[in-house]
């Protein structure tokens, strides 16, 4: 009942706010009008009520909207966040996969949860002042100093909270209500760049990949679908999520050279417009993709599970070049090899899906030209790796089919 009453109050306020907007007014409560509006504006609003009622408007609803007779409901920090998810981001949610939406929510939920822990309660947004902003900043600094979180993580918390605050108040026609957390970031300029550089996963060296990662015996300890993606990642400037979610229509094994398309669809978005690109398949990536013409349904929208499986395999089998090396280090390794082979800088960045100034999607050459630029980069491999993978993928398919039948 209490929750229902709260929902009704919010709905009534939202109706009044939208009605005022349709009359080309910013919704202003009666208390605010009495304190700040001129006599001329108040007279104008009273006359406008009569005009709208004479045109068929409901007197009660029109009066509430134009004269500000509905008090703004009390909205807490978490209430603002929930409204942001449910209403403001409704369109964004439709363009994300379930896993993408879950990650989008979790990062913001963590930031608001940390703020609530610091402030002691889920404060109404009207009571969150600059003092609370400073209090939260100092709390984050203590967590960073204690080694509990990174400074970049603290800054992301502040970025997320500020973005939600801004979006919410723009939605309710109060864009000038500045976030109390604005300008509180811990890092600036060179310090932020340094933290980003040190936090970057180091690249796997070519020698390490050839001598250690392409060991047939060690590779066979990794499940077949994850192994296939791992081997493709060695020779491709893709993000792991881009391989996991390849659709059959985006894989062109029969073309010369073979290639893949990185695209989004109505159920999943890529990282940015720059991520939309076409990439040639070379070396072991081309051989493995022939075995996987339908993509990787085992890890579709499950890139976190993929990374966890591969990183565990790397650690268990002593395949980390340093403690900081992870699966994603293969992508950075591709970039380093591209630099060593003097691949054109703009082409290199375009192939990695980075935003590069004036570069427009579709530029920087055909698939044939891209293939020529990177063909000499490929790392030699033992053919037995592909043979073993083919066998293990068939076994995996049989096991999956048998499991599926047992459930039905």
XYZ file of N, CA and C in Angstrom, residues 136-146 154 186:
39
model
N 31.948 11.667 0.140
C 32.099 10.467 -0.686
C 33.464 10.436 -1.360
N 33.923 11.593 -1.826
C 35.254 11.654 -2.443
C 36.329 11.227 -1.451
N 36.243 11.723 -0.225
C 37.229 11.365 0.800
C 37.156 9.873 1.139
N 35.938 9.336 1.124
C 35.742 7.899 1.371
C 36.433 7.082 0.283
N 36.249 7.498 -0.967
C 36.890 6.797 -2.080
C 38.409 6.884 -1.983
N 38.907 8.052 -1.582
C 40.355 8.227 -1.453
C 40.925 7.278 -0.394
N 40.188 7.092 0.692
C 40.651 6.167 1.730
C 40.684 4.729 1.204
N 39.688 4.373 0.404
C 39.660 3.028 -0.176
C 40.837 2.819 -1.121
N 41.170 3.863 -1.889
C 42.318 3.787 -2.813
C 43.616 3.668 -2.022
N 43.775 4.492 -0.994
C 44.993 4.468 -0.179
C 45.183 3.118 0.522
N 44.056 2.469 0.856
C 44.130 1.163 1.529
C 44.344 0.021 0.540
N 37.574 4.398 -8.598
C 36.925 5.472 -7.838
C 36.391 6.544 -8.774
N 39.459 11.878 -8.505
C 40.717 11.783 -7.771
C 41.920 12.040 -8.661
